[in-house]
mmCIF file of C-alpha atoms and ligand atoms in Angstrom:
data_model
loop_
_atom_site.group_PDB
_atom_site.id
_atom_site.type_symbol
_atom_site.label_atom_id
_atom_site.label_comp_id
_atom_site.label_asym_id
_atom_site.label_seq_id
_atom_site.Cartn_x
_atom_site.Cartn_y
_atom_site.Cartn_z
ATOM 1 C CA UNK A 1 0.000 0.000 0.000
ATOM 2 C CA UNK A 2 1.161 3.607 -0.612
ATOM 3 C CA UNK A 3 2.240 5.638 2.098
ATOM 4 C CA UNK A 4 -0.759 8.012 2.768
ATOM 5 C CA UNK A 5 0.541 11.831 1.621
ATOM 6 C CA UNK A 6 -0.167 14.375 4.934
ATOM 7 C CA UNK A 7 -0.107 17.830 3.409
ATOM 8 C CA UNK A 8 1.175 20.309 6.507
ATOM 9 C CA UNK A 9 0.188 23.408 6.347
ATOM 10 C CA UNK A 10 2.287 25.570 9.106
ATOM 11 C CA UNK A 11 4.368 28.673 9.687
ATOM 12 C CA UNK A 12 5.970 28.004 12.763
ATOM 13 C CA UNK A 13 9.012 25.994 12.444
ATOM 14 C CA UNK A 14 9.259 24.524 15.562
ATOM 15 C CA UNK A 15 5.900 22.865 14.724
ATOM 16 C CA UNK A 16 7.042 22.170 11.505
ATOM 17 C CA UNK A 17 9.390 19.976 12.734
ATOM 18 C CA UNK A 18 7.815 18.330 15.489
ATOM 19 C CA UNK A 19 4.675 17.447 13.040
ATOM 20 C CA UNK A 20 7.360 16.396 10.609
ATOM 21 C CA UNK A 21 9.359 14.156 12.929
ATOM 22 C CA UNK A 22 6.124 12.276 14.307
ATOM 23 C CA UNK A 23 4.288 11.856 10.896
ATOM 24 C CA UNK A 24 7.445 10.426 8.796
ATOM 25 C CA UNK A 25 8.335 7.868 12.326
ATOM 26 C CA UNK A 26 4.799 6.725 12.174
ATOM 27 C CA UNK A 27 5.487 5.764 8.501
ATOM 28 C CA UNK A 28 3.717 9.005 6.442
ATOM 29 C CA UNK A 29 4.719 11.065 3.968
ATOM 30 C CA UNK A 30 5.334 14.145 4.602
ATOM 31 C CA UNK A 31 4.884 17.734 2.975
ATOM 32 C CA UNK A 32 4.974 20.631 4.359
ATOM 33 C CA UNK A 33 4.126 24.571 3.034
ATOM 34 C CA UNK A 34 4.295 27.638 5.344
ATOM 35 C CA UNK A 35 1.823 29.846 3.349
ATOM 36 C CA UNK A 36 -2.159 28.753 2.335
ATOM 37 C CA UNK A 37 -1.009 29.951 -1.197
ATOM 38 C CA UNK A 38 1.497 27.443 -1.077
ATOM 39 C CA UNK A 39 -1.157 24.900 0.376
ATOM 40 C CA UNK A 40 -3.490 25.783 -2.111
ATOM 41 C CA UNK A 41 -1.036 25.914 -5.365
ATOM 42 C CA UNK A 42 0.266 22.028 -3.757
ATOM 43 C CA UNK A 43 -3.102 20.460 -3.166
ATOM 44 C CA UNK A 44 -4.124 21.356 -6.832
ATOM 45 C CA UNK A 45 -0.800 20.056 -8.076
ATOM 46 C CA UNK A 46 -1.111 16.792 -5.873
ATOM 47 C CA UNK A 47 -3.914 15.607 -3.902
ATOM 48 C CA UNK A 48 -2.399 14.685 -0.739
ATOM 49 C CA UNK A 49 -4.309 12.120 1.663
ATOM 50 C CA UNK A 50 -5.588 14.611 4.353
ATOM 51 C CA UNK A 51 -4.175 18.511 5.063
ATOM 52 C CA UNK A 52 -3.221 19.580 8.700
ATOM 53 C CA UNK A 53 -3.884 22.940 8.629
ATOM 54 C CA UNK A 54 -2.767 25.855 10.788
ATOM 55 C CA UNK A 55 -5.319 28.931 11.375
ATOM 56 C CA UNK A 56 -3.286 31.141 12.040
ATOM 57 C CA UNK A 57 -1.384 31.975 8.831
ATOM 58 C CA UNK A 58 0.237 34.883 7.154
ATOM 59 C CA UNK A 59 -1.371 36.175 3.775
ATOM 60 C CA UNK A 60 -4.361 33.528 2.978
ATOM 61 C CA UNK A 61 -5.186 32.218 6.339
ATOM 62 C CA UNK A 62 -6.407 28.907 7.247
ATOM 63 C CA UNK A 63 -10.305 29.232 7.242
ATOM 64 C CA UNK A 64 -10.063 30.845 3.244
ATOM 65 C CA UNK A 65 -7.654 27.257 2.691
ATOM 66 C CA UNK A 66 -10.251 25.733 4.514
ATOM 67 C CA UNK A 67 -13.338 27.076 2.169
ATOM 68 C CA UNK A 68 -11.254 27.287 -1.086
ATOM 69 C CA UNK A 69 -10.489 22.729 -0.522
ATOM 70 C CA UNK A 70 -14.135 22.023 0.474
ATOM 71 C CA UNK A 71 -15.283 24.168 -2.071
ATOM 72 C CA UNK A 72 -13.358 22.565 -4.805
ATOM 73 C CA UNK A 73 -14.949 19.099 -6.051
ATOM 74 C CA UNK A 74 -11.605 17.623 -6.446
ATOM 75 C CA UNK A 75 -10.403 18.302 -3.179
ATOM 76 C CA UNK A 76 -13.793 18.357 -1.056
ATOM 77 C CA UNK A 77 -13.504 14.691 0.320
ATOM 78 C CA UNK A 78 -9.508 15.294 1.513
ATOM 79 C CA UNK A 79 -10.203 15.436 5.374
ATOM 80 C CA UNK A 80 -8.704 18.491 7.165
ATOM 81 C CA UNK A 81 -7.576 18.296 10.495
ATOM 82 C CA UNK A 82 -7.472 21.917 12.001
ATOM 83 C CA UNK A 83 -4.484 23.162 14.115
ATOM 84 C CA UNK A 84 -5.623 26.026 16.568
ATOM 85 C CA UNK A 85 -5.131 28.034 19.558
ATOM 86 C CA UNK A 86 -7.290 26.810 22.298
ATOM 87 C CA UNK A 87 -8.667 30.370 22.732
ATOM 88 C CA UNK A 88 -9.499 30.205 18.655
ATOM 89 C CA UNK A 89 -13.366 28.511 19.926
ATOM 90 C CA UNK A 90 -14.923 31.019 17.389
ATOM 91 C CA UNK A 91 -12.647 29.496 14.548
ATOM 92 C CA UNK A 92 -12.995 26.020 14.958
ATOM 93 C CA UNK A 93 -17.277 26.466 14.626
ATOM 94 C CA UNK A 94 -16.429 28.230 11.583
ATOM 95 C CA UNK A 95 -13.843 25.937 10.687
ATOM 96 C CA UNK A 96 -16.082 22.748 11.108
ATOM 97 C CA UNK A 97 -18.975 24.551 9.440
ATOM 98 C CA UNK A 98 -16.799 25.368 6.600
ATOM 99 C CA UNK A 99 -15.651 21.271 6.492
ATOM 100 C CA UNK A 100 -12.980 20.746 8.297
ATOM 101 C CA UNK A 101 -13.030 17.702 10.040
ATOM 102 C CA UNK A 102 -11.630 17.504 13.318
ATOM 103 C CA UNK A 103 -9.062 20.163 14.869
ATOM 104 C CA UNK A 104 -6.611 19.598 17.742
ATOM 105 C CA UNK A 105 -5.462 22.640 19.989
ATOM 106 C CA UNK A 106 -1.668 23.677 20.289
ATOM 107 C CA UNK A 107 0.068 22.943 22.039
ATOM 108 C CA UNK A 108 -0.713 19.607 21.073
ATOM 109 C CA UNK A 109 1.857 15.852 22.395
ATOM 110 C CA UNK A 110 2.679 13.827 19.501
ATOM 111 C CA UNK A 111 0.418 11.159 20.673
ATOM 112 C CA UNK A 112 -2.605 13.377 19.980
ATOM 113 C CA UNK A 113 -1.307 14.388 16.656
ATOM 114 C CA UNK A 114 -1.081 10.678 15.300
ATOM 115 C CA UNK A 115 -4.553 9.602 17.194
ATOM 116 C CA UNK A 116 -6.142 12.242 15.161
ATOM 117 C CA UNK A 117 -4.983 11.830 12.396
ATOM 118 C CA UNK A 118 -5.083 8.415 12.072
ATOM 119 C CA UNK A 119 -9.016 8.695 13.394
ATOM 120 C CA UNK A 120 -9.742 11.391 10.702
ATOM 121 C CA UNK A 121 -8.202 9.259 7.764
ATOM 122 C CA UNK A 122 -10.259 6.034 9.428
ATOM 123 C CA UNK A 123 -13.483 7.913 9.196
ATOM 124 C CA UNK A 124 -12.950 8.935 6.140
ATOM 125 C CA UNK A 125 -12.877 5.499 4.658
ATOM 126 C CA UNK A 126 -15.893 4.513 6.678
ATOM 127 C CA UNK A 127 -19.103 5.357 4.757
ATOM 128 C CA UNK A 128 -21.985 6.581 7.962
ATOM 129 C CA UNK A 129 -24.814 3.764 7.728
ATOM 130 C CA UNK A 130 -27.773 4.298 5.954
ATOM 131 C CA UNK A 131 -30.468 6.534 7.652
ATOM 132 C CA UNK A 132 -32.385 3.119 7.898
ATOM 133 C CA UNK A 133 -29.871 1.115 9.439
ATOM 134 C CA UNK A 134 -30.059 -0.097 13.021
ATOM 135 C CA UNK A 135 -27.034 1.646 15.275
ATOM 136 C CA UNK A 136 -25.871 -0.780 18.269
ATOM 137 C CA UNK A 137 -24.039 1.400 19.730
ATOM 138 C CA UNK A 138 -22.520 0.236 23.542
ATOM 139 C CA UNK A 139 -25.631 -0.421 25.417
ATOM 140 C CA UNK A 140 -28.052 1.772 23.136
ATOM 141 C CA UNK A 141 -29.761 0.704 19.789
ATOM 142 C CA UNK A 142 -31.171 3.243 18.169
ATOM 143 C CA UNK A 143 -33.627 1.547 15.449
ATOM 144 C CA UNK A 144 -34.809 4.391 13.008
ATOM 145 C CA UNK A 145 -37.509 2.637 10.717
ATOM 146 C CA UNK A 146 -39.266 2.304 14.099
ATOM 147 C CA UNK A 147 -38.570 5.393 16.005
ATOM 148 C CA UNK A 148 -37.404 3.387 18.798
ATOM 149 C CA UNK A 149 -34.626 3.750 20.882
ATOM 150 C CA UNK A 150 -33.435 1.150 23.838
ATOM 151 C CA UNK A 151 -30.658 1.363 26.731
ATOM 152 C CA UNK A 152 -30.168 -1.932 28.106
ATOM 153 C CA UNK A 153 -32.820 -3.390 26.377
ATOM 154 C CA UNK A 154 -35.468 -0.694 27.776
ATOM 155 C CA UNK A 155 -37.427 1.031 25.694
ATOM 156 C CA UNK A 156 -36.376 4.756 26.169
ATOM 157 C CA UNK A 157 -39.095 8.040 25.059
ATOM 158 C CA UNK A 158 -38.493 10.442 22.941
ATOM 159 C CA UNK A 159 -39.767 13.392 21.543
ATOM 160 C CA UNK A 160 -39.241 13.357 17.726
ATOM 161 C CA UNK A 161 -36.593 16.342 17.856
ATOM 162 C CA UNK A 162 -34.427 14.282 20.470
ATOM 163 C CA UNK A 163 -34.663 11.535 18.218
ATOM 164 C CA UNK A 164 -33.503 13.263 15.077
ATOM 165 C CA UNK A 165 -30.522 14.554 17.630
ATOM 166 C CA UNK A 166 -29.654 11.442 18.676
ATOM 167 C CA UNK A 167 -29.554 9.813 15.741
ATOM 168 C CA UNK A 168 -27.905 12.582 13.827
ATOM 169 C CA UNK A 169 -24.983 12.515 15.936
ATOM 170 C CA UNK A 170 -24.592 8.393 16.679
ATOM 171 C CA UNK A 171 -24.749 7.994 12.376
ATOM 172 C CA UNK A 172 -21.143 9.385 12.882
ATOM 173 C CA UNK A 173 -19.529 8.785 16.433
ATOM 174 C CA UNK A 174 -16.196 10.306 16.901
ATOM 175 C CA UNK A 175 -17.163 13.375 14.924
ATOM 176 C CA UNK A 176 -17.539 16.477 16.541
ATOM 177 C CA UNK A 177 -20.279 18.911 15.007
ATOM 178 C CA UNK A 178 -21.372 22.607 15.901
ATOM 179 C CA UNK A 179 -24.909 23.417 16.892
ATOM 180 C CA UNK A 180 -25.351 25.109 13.707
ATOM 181 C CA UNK A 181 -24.958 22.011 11.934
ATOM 182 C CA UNK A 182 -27.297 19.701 14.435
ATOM 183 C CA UNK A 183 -29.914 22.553 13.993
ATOM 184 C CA UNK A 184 -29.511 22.493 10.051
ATOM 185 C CA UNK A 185 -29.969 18.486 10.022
ATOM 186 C CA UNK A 186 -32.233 18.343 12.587
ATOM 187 C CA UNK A 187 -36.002 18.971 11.462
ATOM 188 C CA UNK A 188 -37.947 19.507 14.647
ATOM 189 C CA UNK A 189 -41.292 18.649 13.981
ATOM 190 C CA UNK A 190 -42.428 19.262 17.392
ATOM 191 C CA UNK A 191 -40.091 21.810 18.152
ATOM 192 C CA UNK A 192 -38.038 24.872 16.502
ATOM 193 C CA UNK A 193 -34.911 23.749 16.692
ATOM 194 C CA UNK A 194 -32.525 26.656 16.651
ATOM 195 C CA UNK A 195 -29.141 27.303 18.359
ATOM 196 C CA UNK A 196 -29.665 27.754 21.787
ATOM 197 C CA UNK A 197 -32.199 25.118 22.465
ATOM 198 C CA UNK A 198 -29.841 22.366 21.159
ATOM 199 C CA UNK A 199 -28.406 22.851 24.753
ATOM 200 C CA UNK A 200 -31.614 22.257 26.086
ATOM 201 C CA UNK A 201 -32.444 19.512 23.973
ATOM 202 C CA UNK A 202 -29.046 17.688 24.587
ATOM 203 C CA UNK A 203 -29.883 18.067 28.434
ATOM 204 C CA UNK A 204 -33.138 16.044 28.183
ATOM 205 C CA UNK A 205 -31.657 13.223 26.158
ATOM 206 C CA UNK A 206 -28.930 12.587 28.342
ATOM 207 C CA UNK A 207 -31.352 12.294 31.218
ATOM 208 C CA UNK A 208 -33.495 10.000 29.371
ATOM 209 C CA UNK A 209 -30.969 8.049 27.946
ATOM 210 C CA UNK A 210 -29.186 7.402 31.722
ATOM 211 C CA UNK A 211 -26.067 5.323 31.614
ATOM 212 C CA UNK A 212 -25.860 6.137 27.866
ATOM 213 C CA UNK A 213 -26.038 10.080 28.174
ATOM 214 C CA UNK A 214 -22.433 10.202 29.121
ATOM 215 C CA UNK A 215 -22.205 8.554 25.388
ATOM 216 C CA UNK A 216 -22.663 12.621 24.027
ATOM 217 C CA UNK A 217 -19.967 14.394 25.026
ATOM 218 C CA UNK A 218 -19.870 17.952 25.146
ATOM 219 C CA UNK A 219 -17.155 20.091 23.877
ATOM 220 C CA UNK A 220 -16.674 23.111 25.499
ATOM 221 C CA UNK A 221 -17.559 26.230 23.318
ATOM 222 C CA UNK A 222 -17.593 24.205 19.783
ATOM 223 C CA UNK A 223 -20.625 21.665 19.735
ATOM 224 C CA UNK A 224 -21.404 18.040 20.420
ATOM 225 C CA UNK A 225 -19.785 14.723 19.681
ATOM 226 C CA UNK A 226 -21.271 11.087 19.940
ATOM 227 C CA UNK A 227 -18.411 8.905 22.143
ATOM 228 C CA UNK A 228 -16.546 6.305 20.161
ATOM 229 C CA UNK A 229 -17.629 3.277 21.639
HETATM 230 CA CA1 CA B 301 0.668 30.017 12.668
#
């Protein structure tokens, strides 16, 4: 098998290095550009297997790379892993909402940067289920053709909006998605679902779903992810 192509994009050379060193010893190949022109010009020239992209950039900065790849039919499916400032929160919703797939905050252990990266080129690969398909997920089973959803084997009650939640975020576990998004795949039928009462929403399911509510995790100033079981 080829070695999968990680396309760095970084202006720091500390972190160049460091990403460098870790990627290439866990067997990747490795490119790296300091500039989003330079990420941009080198994506179109060679579609590398997933981008790790800095924010903070000079000239083009990483949420206009970020846009200009998902934009771009050729390059929309090549994951991108964010790289940001923990105090970037604003960023990363955009980021995510523009596409990117996952992000990881500097500064970052080289443990974290191979997890993630490896996790982001796994889910990639993995198509979500169908919308019918029964998830067994850990101790839940969320069964969609009937609108039912069971923890330990006990039928659990929903209202149809905490369904379409729940299921919305267990079709992809591992992936972390903003409110925005839930609210934009997330018809409430017997609610309007809008930013703010995602919160809410998320704080009812988790009480009705008991030992499995710890399976949504929240993350802090960004959104919602389903726990990979
Ligand atoms: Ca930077």
């Amino acid at each position: 098998m080829a070695r999968e192509r990680i396309l760095v994009v970084e202006d720091e050379e500390d972190i160049q290095e460091l990403i460098r060193y870790n990627l290439a010893k866990e067997g990747f190949q490795v490119e790296i550009v300091a500039s989003g022109e330079d990420a941009l010009a080198r994506a179109s020239a060679s579609l590398p297997n997933l981008v790790l992209l800095d924010l903070m950039l000079p000239g083009l900065d990483g949420l206009e790379v970020c846009k200009n790849l998902k934009n771009n039919p050729k390059s929309a499916h090549v994951p991108i892993v964010m790289l940001t400032a923990k105090s970037e929160e604003s960023d990363i919703v955009l980021g995510l909402e523009l596409g990117a797939d996952d992000y990881i905050t500097k500064p970052f252990s080289p443990k974290v940067l191979i997890a993630r990266v490896r996790a982001s080129l796994r889910r990639k690969r993995q198509e979500a289920p169908p919308e019918t398909a029964v998830l067994r997920l850990g101790e839940l089973v969320i069964d969609p053709g009937k609108h039912s959803v069971t923890v330990k084997g006990e039928e659990i009650d929903l209202t149809a909006t905490e369904f379409g939640v729940l299921h919305f975020l267990a079709r992809k576990p591992g992936w972390v998605f903003t409110r925005q998004q839930i609210v934009d795949n997330v018809k409430g039928e017997d609610y309007a679902v809008t930013d703010r009462s995602v919160d809410v929403q998320m704080v009812g399911l988790r009480r009705k779903l008991g030992a499995c509510g710890e399976y949504i995790e929240t993350i802090r100033g960004v959104g919602y992810r389903f726990r990979e079981q």
